Short mmCIF file of C-alpha atoms in Angstrom, two decimals:
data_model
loop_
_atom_site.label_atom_id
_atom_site.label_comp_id
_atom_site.label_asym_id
_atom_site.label_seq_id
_atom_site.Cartn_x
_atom_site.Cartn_y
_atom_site.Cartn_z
CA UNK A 103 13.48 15.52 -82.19
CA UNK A 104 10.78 12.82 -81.39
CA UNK A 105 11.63 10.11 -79.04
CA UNK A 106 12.16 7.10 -80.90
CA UNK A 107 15.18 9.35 -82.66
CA UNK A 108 16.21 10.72 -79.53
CA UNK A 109 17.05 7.62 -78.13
CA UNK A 110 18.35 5.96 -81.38
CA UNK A 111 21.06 8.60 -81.28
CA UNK A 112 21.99 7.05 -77.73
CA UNK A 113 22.06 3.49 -78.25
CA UNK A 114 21.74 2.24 -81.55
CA UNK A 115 23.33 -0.80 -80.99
CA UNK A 116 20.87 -1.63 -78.07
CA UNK A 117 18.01 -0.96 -80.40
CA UNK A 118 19.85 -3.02 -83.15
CA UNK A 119 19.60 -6.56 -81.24
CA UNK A 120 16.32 -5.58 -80.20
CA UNK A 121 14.12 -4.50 -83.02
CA UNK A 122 10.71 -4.73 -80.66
CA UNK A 123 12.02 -1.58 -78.71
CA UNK A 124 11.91 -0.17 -82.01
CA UNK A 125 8.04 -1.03 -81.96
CA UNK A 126 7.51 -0.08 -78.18
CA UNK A 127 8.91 3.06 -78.89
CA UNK A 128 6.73 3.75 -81.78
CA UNK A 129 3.64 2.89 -79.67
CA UNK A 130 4.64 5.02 -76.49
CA UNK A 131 4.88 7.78 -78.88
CA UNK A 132 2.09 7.40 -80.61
CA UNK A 133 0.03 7.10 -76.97
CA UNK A 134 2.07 10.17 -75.89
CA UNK A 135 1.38 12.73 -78.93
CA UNK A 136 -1.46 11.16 -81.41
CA UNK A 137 -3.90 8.84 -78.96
CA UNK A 138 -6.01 11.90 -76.93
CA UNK A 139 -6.28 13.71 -80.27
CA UNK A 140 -7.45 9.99 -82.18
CA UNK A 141 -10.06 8.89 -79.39
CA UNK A 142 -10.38 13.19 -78.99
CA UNK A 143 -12.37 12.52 -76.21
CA UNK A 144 -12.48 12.70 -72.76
CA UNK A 145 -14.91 10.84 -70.05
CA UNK A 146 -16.67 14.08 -69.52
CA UNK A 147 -16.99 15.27 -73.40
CA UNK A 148 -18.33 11.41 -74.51
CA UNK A 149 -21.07 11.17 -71.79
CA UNK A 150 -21.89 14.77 -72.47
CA UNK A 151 -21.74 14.09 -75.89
CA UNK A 152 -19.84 17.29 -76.45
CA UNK A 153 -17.14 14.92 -79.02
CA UNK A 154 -15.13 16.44 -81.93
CA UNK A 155 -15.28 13.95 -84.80
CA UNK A 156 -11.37 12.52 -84.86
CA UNK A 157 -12.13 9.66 -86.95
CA UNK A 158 -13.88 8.83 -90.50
CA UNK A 159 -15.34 5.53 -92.35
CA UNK A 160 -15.57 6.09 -96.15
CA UNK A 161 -17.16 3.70 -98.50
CA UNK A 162 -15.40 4.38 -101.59
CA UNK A 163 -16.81 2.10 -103.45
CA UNK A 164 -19.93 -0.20 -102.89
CA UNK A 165 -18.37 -2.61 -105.89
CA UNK A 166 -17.65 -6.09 -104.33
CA UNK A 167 -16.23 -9.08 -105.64
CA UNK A 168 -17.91 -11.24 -103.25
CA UNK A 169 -21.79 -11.62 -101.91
CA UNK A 170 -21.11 -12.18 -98.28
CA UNK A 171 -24.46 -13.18 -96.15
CA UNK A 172 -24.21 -10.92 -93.61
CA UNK A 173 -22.88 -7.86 -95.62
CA UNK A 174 -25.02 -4.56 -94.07
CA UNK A 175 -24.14 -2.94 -97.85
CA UNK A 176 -26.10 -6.32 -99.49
CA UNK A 177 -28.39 -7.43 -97.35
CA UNK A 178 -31.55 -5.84 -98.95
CA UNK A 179 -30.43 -6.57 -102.82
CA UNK A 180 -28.23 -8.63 -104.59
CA UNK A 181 -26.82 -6.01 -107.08
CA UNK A 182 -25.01 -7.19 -110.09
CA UNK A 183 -21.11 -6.32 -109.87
CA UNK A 184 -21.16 -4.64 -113.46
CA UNK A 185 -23.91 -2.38 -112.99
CA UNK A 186 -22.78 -1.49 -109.77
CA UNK A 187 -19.85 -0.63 -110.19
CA UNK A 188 -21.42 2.36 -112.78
CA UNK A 189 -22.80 4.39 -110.04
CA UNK A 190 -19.19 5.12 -108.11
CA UNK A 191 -17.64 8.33 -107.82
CA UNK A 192 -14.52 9.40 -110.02
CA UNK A 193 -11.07 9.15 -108.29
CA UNK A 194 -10.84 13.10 -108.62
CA UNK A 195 -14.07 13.60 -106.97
CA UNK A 196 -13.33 11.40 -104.08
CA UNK A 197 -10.17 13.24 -103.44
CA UNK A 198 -12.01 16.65 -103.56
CA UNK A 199 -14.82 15.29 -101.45
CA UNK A 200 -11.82 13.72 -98.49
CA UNK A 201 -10.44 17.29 -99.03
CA UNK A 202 -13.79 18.76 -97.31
CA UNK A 203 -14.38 16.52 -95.03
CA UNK A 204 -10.66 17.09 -93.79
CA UNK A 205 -11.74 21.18 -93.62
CA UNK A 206 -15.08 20.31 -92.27
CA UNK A 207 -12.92 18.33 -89.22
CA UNK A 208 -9.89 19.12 -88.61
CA UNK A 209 -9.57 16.77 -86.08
CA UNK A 210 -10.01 13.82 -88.24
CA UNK A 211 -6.41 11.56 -88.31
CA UNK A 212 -7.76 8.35 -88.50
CA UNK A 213 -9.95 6.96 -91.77
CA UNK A 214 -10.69 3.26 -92.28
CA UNK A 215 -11.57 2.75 -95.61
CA UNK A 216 -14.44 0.25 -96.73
CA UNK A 217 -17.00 -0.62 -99.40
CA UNK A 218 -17.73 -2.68 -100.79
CA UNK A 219 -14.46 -4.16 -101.66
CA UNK A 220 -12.36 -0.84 -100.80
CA UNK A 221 -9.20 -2.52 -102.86
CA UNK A 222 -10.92 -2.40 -106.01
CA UNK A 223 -10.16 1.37 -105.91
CA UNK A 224 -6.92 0.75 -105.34
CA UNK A 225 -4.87 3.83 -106.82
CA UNK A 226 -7.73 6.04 -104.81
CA UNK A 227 -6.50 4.40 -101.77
CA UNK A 228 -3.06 5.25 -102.59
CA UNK A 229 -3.58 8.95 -102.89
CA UNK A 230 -6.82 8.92 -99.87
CA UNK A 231 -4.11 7.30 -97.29
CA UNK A 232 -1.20 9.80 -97.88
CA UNK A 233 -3.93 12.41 -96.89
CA UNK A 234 -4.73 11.04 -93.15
CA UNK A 235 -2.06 9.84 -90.45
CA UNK A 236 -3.19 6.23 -89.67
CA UNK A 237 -5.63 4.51 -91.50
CA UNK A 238 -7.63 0.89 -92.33
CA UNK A 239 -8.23 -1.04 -95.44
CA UNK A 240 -11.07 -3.40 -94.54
CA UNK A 241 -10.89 -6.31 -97.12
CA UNK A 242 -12.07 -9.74 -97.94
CA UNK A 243 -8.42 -10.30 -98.41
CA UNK A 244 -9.09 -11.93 -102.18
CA UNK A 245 -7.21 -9.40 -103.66
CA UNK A 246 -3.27 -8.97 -104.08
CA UNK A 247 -2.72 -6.91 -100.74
CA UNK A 248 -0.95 -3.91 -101.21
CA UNK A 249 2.56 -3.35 -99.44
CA UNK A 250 3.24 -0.13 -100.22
CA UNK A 251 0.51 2.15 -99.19
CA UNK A 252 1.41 5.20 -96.14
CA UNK A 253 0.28 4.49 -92.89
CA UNK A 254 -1.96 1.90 -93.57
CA UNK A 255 -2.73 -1.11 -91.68
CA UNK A 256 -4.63 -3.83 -93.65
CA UNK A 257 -7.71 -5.91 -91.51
CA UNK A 258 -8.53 -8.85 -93.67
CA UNK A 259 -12.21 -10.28 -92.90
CA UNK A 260 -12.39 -13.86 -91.66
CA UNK A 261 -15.53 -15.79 -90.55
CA UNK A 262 -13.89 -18.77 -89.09
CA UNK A 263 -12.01 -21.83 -90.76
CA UNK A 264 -12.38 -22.00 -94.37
CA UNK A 265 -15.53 -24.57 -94.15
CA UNK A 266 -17.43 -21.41 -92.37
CA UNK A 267 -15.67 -18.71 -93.97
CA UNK A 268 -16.58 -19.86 -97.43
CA UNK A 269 -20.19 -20.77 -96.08
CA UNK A 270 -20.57 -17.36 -95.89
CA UNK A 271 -18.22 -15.93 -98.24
CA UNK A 272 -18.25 -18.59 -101.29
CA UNK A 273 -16.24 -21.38 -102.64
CA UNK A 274 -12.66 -21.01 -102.42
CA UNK A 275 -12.46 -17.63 -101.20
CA UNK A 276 -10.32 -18.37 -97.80
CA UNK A 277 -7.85 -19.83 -99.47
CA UNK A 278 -7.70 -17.32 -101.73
CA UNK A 279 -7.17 -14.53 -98.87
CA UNK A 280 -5.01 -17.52 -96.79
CA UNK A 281 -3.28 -16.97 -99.79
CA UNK A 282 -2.64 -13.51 -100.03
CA UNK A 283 -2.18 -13.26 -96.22
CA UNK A 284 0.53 -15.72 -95.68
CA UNK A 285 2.97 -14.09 -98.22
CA UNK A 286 1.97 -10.67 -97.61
CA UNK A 287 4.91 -8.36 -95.94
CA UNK A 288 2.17 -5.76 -95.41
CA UNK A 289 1.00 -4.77 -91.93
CA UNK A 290 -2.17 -7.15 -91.17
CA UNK A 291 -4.62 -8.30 -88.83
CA UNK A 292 -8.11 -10.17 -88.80
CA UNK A 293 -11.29 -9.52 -87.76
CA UNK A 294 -14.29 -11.96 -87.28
CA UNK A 295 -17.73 -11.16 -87.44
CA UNK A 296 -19.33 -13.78 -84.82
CA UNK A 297 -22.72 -15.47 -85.48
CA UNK A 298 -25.36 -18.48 -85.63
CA UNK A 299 -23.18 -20.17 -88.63
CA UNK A 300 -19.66 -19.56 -87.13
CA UNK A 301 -20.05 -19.54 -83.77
CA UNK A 302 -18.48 -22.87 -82.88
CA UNK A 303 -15.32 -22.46 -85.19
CA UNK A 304 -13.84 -19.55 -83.22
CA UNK A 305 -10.97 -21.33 -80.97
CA UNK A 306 -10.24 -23.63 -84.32
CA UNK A 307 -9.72 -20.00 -86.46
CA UNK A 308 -7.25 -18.84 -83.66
CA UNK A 309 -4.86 -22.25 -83.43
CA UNK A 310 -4.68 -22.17 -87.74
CA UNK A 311 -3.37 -17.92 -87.30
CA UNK A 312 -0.90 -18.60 -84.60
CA UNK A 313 2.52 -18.51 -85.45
CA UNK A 314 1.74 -16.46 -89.15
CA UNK A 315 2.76 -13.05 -89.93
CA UNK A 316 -0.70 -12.04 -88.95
CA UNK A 317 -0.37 -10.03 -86.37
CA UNK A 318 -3.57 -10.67 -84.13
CA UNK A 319 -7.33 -11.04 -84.89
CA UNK A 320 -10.67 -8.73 -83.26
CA UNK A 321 -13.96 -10.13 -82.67
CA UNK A 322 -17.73 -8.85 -83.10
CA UNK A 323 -20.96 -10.06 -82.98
CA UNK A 324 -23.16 -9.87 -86.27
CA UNK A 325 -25.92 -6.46 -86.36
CA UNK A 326 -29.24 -7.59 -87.49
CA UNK A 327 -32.05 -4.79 -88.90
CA UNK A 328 -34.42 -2.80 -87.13
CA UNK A 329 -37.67 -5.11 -86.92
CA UNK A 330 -35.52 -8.30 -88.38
CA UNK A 331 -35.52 -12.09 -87.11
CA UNK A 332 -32.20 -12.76 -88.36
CA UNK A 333 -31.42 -15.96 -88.60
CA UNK A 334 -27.62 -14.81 -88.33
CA UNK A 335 -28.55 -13.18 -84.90
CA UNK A 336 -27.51 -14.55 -81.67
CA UNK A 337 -29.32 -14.83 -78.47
CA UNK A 338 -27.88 -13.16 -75.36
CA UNK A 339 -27.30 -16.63 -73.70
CA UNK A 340 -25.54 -17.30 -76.83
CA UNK A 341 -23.30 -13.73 -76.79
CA UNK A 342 -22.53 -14.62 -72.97
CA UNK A 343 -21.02 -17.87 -73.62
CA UNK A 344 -19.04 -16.77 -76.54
CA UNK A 345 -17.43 -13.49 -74.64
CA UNK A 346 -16.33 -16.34 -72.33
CA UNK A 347 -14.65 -18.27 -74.71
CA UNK A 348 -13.19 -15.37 -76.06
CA UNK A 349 -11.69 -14.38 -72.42
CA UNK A 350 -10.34 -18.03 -72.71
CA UNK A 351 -8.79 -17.68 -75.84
CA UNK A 352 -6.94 -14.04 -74.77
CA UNK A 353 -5.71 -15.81 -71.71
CA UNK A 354 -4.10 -18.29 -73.37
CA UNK A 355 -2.70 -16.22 -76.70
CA UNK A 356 -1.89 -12.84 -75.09
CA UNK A 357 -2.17 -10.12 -77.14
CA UNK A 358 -2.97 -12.25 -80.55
CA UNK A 359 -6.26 -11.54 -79.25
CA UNK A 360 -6.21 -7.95 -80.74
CA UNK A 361 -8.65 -7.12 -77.58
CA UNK A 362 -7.97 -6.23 -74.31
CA UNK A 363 -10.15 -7.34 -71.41
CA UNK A 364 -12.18 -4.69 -70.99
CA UNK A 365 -13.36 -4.64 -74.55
CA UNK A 366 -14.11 -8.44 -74.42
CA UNK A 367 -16.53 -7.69 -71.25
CA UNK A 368 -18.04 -5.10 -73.33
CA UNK A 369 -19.77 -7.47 -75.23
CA UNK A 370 -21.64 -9.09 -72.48
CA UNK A 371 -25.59 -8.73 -72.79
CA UNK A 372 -25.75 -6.97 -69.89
CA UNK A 373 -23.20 -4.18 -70.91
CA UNK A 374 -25.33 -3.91 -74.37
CA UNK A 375 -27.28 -0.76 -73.70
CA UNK A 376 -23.97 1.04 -72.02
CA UNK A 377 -21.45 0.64 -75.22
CA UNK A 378 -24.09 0.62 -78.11
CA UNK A 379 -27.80 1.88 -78.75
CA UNK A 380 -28.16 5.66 -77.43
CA UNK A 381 -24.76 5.87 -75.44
CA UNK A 382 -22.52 4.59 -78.70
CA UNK A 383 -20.02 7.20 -79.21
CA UNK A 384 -19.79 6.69 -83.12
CA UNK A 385 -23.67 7.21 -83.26
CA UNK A 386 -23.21 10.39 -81.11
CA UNK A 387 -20.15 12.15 -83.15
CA UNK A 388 -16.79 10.32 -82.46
CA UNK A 389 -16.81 9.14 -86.10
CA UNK A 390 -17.95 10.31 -89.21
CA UNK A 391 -19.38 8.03 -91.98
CA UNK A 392 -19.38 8.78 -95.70
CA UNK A 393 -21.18 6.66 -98.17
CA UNK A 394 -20.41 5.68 -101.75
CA UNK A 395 -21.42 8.90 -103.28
CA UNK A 396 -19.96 11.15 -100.38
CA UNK A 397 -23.03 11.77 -98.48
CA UNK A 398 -22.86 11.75 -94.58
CA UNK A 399 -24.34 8.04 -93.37
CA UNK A 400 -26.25 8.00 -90.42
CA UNK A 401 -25.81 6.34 -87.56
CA UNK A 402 -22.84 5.04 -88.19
CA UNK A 403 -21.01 3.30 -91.31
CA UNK A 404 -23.31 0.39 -90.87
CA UNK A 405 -26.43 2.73 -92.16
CA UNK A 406 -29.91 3.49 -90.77
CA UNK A 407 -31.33 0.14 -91.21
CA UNK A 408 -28.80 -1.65 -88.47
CA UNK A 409 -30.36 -2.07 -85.31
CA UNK A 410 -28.13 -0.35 -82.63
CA UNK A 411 -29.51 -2.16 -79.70
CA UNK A 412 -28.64 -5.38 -81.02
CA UNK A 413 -25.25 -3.98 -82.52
CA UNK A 414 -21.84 -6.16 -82.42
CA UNK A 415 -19.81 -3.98 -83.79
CA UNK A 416 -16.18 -4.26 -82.68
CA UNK A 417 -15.61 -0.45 -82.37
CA UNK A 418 -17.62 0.89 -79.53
CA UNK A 419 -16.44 -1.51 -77.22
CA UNK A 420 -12.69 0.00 -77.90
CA UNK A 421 -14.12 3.58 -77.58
CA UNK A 422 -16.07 2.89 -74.32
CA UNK A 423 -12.71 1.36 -72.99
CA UNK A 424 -10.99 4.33 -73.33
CA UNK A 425 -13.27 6.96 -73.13
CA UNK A 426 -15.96 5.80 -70.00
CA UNK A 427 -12.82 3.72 -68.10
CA UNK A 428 -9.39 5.87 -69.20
CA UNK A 429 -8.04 2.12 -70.20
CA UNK A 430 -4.48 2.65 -70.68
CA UNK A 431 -4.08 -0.87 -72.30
CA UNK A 432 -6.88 -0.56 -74.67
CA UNK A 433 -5.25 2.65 -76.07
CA UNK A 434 -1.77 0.82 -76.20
CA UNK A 435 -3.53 -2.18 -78.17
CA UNK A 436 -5.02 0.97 -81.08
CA UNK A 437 -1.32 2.08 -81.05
CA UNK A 438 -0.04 -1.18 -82.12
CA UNK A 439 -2.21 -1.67 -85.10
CA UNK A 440 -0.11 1.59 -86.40
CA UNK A 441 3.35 0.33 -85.98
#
């Protein structure tokens, strides 16, 4: 019997007037049993680079309602949506080609799921997240959001207030995903994508999400190209003095800030070469990428083009936290996202 029924069967009525043991129950056994077999990596296997693959990105589709600035799948060509959308895989072939990769890696219990717009394949979602224990829908949010999918927890992409979110997004679409998001019963959080057009709007995007059923927000910084001056890009002076106000912001909203401290300092300039480039543990194994046709994607889910030494990516820093430093909280804040 796991815990959380265990102690049910004891004290119901305790648990009763307080549904948030309910949740803290969920998360201790989730650290206990599922957590060393997610991250399925120790200190000594990541730095050896000896890591088992325990977690996949799939782009299951590379269709997208939206043109988003800084999208890595876009950047190089602005495809049109209908004739896009012609060169996807068939439902049935995904599902065969998940099948593999699950034989392939056994270890694999955690998939987030992107495109592309991964809820335009929505019925392939419903079947690919019965298939994995926890799993992410990364979405623009412009889409009904679905309530009823297994173990799924939904991360809805916002760039700041809506005057910078639909800057880079387009007209109308935060209130479209404000929208969604604010009547939504579905397990959700936020992630922002930091850079030269949003970087002043962060603290503003934090007051306007307090308070809502979202449950807490991540930050990155925006990945250029290899050989790129992106205007997007920001300057390590720049980085520094965000990560501070980020540290600010976390202070002051507690765990909102879907980052714990150690993660935040991992995005300080001088911490760049020790969580991404050569030492990033999704470029050497810890994750597996797919692309839209099933193909293994190399580095990471970003592609070959993205520059790892500039990299932002909000992922690495969460790995090196509990992987390099054994950061209890950081692996507590991953169990959350699952409950």
């Amino acid at each position: 019997m796991e815990l959380r029924e265990e102690i049910m069967e004891k004290d119901h009525s305790r648990l009763n007037k307080h549904p948030q043991l309910v949740t803290d129950l969920k998360v201790l056994n989730i650290i206990i049993k599922e957590i060393p077999n997610f991250v399925s990596i120790s200190a000594k296997q990541a730095w050896t680079k000896k890591i088992h693959a325990s977690s996949a990105a799939i782009d299951i589709s590379t269709a997208c309602n939206l043109r988003c600035v800084h999208c890595y799948v876009y950047r190089n060509e602005k495809v049109p949506y209908e004739f896009n959308r012609l060169s996807q895989m068939s439902d049935e072939e995904w599902i065969a080609r998940i099948e593999r990769l699950k034989k392939e890696h056994p270890h694999i219990n955690h998939v987030t799921w992107v495109g592309g717009e991964p809820l335009m394949k929505r019925e392939l979602l419903r079947k690919g997240t019965t298939l994995f224990k926890y799993n992410w829908i990364i979405t623009n949010g412009t889409l009904p959001i679905p309530e009823d999918f297994e173990n799924t927890t939904l991360i809805i992409s916002l760039d700041g207030p809506e005057e910078y979110h639909d800057q880079i997004r387009g007209k109308d679409v935060y209130s479209r995903a404000k929208n969604n998001i604010m009547k939504t019963k579905a397990n959700v959080y936020a992630h922002c994508v930091i850079n030269s057009k949003n970087k002043d709007s962060i603290e503003k995007l934090v007051e306007e999400w307090i308070g809502t059923n979202l449950k807490g927000i991540r930050f990155s910084f925006h990945t250029p190209e290899y050989g790129v001056e992106d205007p997007l890009w920001l300057s390590a002076d720049e980085r520094d003095n965000i990560v501070k106000q980020i540290s600010m912001l976390k202070e002051k909203y507690g765990n909102f800030i879907w980052m714990t401290k150690i993660e935040i300092e991992a995005l300080k300039s001088e911490n760049q070469l020790k969580v991404f480039g050569d030492n990033c543990l999704l470029k050497n194994g810890a994750n597996i990428s797919l692309d839209n046709k099933g193909d293994v994607k190399k580095p990471c889910v970003m592609g070959p083009t993205a520059d790892c030494n500039r990299c932002g990516c909000t992922v690495p820093p969460m790995l090196y936290a509990i992987a390099k430093k054994n950061h209890i909280p950081t692996a507590l804040n991953l169990a959350k996202s699952f409950c």
